[in-house]
Amino acid sequence: KAGVTQTPRYLIKTRGQQVTLSCSPISGHRSVSWYQQTPGQGLQFLFEYFSETQRNKGNFPGRFSGRQFSNSRSEMNVSTLELGDSALYLCASSPEGQGALRSGANVLTFGAGSRLTVL
Amino acid sequence: GQQLNQSPQSMFIQEGEDVSMNCTSSSIFNTWLWYKQDPGEGPVLLIALYKAGELTSNGRLTAQFGITRKDSFLNISASIPSDVGIYFCAGQGYSGGSNYKLTFGKGTLLTVNP
């Protein structure tokens, strides 16, 4: 089956603009998680959505938001972009979410990421 | 929140050498996952561990879920140039209420010299 698809792969924005990134999960996966990756900072958790509800949220300002649609596709939005928002944004889907206790149900499958550059 | 200590931060080795990296936590985890990330791509799952003491292999890779449930290691035998990348561990632990979530280590950057 098709993997996790993220669009766009690359984009350039200027400070103050806003951006929307899209993620299509693996068919049948109900959970989508978003991460920000910058050099030396590892994977910083943004939020997780499950069945259109935000289930967990990381320590990011309110400029970062997301949503999930009934078909499990998800979008994240960053408003009023800052230079420090330049990063690789990764989306990951899982069958039942990060909190699932059944073996395999919590495993994340990542997309290739959206590389955002803010000038 | 939960913290994962992944070490080493980076490794520079010669082709053919064995590699070992590990993750430790002060909290108990239910699941340990090991991922590899190639430049410009998303992390790819290498090995998943679900039981304390579990030892699992995937080709030249071997990982173990520590008996205390607070640590895990990943070994790579006979390294090759394509092993280059960033290796992440992730542990599923309790995050409050009835919630569990994954926590990622900061990664180990592996460089293999041909």
mmCIF file of N, CA and C in Angstrom, chain A residues 4 6 22-26 29-35 45-56 67-69 71-76 90-98 108-109:
data_model
loop_
_atom_site.group_PDB
_atom_site.id
_atom_site.type_symbol
_atom_site.label_atom_id
_atom_site.label_comp_id
_atom_site.label_asym_id
_atom_site.label_seq_id
_atom_site.Cartn_x
_atom_site.Cartn_y
_atom_site.Cartn_z
ATOM 1 N N VAL A 4 3.189 7.239 3.457
ATOM 2 C CA VAL A 4 2.721 8.541 3.896
ATOM 3 C C VAL A 4 3.199 9.596 2.896
ATOM 4 N N GLN A 6 3.571 13.574 1.845
ATOM 5 C CA GLN A 6 3.571 14.945 2.320
ATOM 6 C C GLN A 6 3.762 15.893 1.151
ATOM 7 N N SER A 22 0.505 19.601 4.036
ATOM 8 C CA SER A 22 -0.485 18.546 3.952
ATOM 9 C C SER A 22 0.143 17.169 4.135
ATOM 10 N N CYS A 23 -0.635 16.269 4.704
ATOM 11 C CA CYS A 23 -0.166 14.906 4.947
ATOM 12 C C CYS A 23 -1.293 13.914 4.663
ATOM 13 N N SER A 24 -1.010 12.952 3.800
ATOM 14 C CA SER A 24 -1.952 11.866 3.554
ATOM 15 C C SER A 24 -1.397 10.600 4.174
ATOM 16 N N PRO A 25 -2.083 10.041 5.170
ATOM 17 C CA PRO A 25 -1.554 8.868 5.880
ATOM 18 C C PRO A 25 -1.731 7.597 5.063
ATOM 19 N N ILE A 26 -1.144 6.537 5.573
ATOM 20 C CA ILE A 26 -1.348 5.225 4.988
ATOM 21 C C ILE A 26 -2.826 4.864 5.130
ATOM 22 N N HIS A 29 -4.857 3.972 8.457
ATOM 23 C CA HIS A 29 -4.279 4.569 9.659
ATOM 24 C C HIS A 29 -5.159 5.718 10.110
ATOM 25 N N ARG A 30 -5.458 5.753 11.403
ATOM 26 C CA ARG A 30 -6.369 6.758 11.922
ATOM 27 C C ARG A 30 -5.663 7.899 12.644
ATOM 28 N N SER A 31 -4.373 7.729 12.889
ATOM 29 C CA SER A 31 -3.634 8.743 13.652
ATOM 30 C C SER A 31 -2.564 9.387 12.788
ATOM 31 N N VAL A 32 -2.425 10.698 12.947
ATOM 32 C CA VAL A 32 -1.369 11.446 12.278
ATOM 33 C C VAL A 32 -0.641 12.286 13.317
ATOM 34 N N SER A 33 0.677 12.196 13.324
ATOM 35 C CA SER A 33 1.511 13.003 14.221
ATOM 36 C C SER A 33 2.407 13.907 13.383
ATOM 37 N N TRP A 34 2.712 15.066 13.921
ATOM 38 C CA TRP A 34 3.579 16.027 13.233
ATOM 39 C C TRP A 34 4.798 16.324 14.099
ATOM 40 N N TYR A 35 5.953 16.439 13.433
ATOM 41 C CA TYR A 35 7.205 16.747 14.110
ATOM 42 C C TYR A 35 7.956 17.839 13.347
ATOM 43 N N PHE A 45 8.133 17.142 18.883
ATOM 44 C CA PHE A 45 6.735 16.771 18.694
ATOM 45 C C PHE A 45 5.847 18.021 18.655
ATOM 46 N N LEU A 46 5.035 18.115 17.618
ATOM 47 C CA LEU A 46 4.103 19.229 17.484
ATOM 48 C C LEU A 46 2.732 18.844 18.008
ATOM 49 N N PHE A 47 2.087 17.878 17.366
ATOM 50 C CA PHE A 47 0.787 17.397 17.817
ATOM 51 C C PHE A 47 0.448 16.076 17.150
ATOM 52 N N GLU A 48 -0.564 15.432 17.734
ATOM 53 C CA GLU A 48 -1.094 14.188 17.199
ATOM 54 C C GLU A 48 -2.602 14.307 17.065
ATOM 55 N N TYR A 49 -3.107 13.838 15.943
ATOM 56 C CA TYR A 49 -4.550 13.806 15.706
ATOM 57 C C TYR A 49 -5.010 12.371 15.535
ATOM 58 N N PHE A 50 -6.177 12.112 16.063
ATOM 59 C CA PHE A 50 -6.790 10.789 15.954
ATOM 60 C C PHE A 50 -8.281 11.004 15.757
ATOM 61 N N SER A 51 -8.822 10.435 14.701
ATOM 62 C CA SER A 51 -10.253 10.589 14.397
ATOM 63 C C SER A 51 -10.690 12.049 14.518
ATOM 64 N N GLU A 52 -9.951 12.916 13.883
ATOM 65 C CA GLU A 52 -10.261 14.345 13.753
ATOM 66 C C GLU A 52 -10.113 15.143 15.047
ATOM 67 N N THR A 53 -9.595 14.511 16.102
ATOM 68 C CA THR A 53 -9.433 15.188 17.389
ATOM 69 C C THR A 53 -7.953 15.269 17.739
ATOM 70 N N GLN A 54 -7.555 16.417 18.268
ATOM 71 C CA GLN A 54 -6.165 16.537 18.714
ATOM 72 C C GLN A 54 -6.018 15.756 20.009
ATOM 73 N N ARG A 55 -5.099 14.806 20.011
ATOM 74 C CA ARG A 55 -4.963 13.916 21.148
ATOM 75 C C ARG A 55 -3.812 14.346 22.062
ATOM 76 N N ASN A 56 -2.743 14.831 21.473
ATOM 77 C CA ASN A 56 -1.583 15.281 22.230
ATOM 78 C C ASN A 56 -1.019 16.531 21.565
ATOM 79 N N ARG A 67 -5.063 20.197 11.880
ATOM 80 C CA ARG A 67 -6.395 19.608 11.875
ATOM 81 C C ARG A 67 -6.351 18.297 11.114
ATOM 82 N N GLN A 68 -7.368 17.504 11.342
ATOM 83 C CA GLN A 68 -7.477 16.242 10.632
ATOM 84 C C GLN A 68 -8.879 16.132 10.061
ATOM 85 N N PHE A 69 -8.956 15.611 8.879
ATOM 86 C CA PHE A 69 -10.230 15.485 8.190
ATOM 87 C C PHE A 69 -10.809 14.087 8.377
ATOM 88 N N ASN A 71 -11.283 11.785 6.379
ATOM 89 C CA ASN A 71 -10.576 10.716 5.656
ATOM 90 C C ASN A 71 -9.169 10.497 6.224
ATOM 91 N N SER A 72 -8.909 11.068 7.398
ATOM 92 C CA SER A 72 -7.648 10.968 8.141
ATOM 93 C C SER A 72 -6.521 11.831 7.590
ATOM 94 N N ARG A 73 -6.722 12.447 6.439
ATOM 95 C CA ARG A 73 -5.708 13.394 5.952
ATOM 96 C C ARG A 73 -5.568 14.535 6.949
ATOM 97 N N SER A 74 -4.367 15.076 7.033
ATOM 98 C CA SER A 74 -4.129 16.119 8.030
ATOM 99 C C SER A 74 -3.394 17.286 7.389
ATOM 100 N N GLU A 75 -3.603 18.440 7.952
ATOM 101 C CA GLU A 75 -2.869 19.640 7.565
ATOM 102 C C GLU A 75 -2.312 20.294 8.822
ATOM 103 N N MET A 76 -1.163 20.941 8.664
ATOM 104 C CA MET A 76 -0.689 21.801 9.738
ATOM 105 C C MET A 76 -0.430 23.182 9.155
ATOM 106 N N LEU A 90 7.920 16.850 9.533
ATOM 107 C CA LEU A 90 7.640 15.449 9.262
ATOM 108 C C LEU A 90 6.267 15.065 9.771
ATOM 109 N N CYS A 91 5.579 14.321 8.964
ATOM 110 C CA CYS A 91 4.281 13.772 9.336
ATOM 111 C C CYS A 91 4.455 12.260 9.453
ATOM 112 N N ALA A 92 3.757 11.661 10.406
ATOM 113 C CA ALA A 92 3.823 10.211 10.568
ATOM 114 C C ALA A 92 2.435 9.687 10.878
ATOM 115 N N SER A 93 2.090 8.567 10.289
ATOM 116 C CA SER A 93 0.792 7.974 10.601
ATOM 117 C C SER A 93 0.978 6.650 11.326
ATOM 118 N N SER A 94 -0.027 6.247 12.065
ATOM 119 C CA SER A 94 -0.005 4.955 12.746
ATOM 120 C C SER A 94 -1.424 4.416 12.800
ATOM 121 N N PRO A 95 -1.562 3.097 12.934
ATOM 122 C CA PRO A 95 -2.909 2.508 12.906
ATOM 123 C C PRO A 95 -3.838 3.061 13.991
ATOM 124 N N GLU A 96 -3.331 3.130 15.231
ATOM 125 C CA GLU A 96 -4.207 3.510 16.347
ATOM 126 C C GLU A 96 -3.612 4.609 17.216
ATOM 127 N N GLY A 97 -2.481 5.177 16.794
ATOM 128 C CA GLY A 97 -1.945 6.301 17.546
ATOM 129 C C GLY A 97 -0.817 5.923 18.471
ATOM 130 N N GLN A 98 -0.102 6.949 18.929
ATOM 131 C CA GLN A 98 1.084 6.754 19.760
ATOM 132 C C GLN A 98 0.755 6.055 21.069
ATOM 133 N N LEU A 108 4.951 4.385 14.242
ATOM 134 C CA LEU A 108 4.820 5.500 13.322
ATOM 135 C C LEU A 108 5.515 5.186 12.001
ATOM 136 N N THR A 109 4.847 5.500 10.901
ATOM 137 C CA THR A 109 5.446 5.470 9.570
ATOM 138 C C THR A 109 5.535 6.905 9.092
#
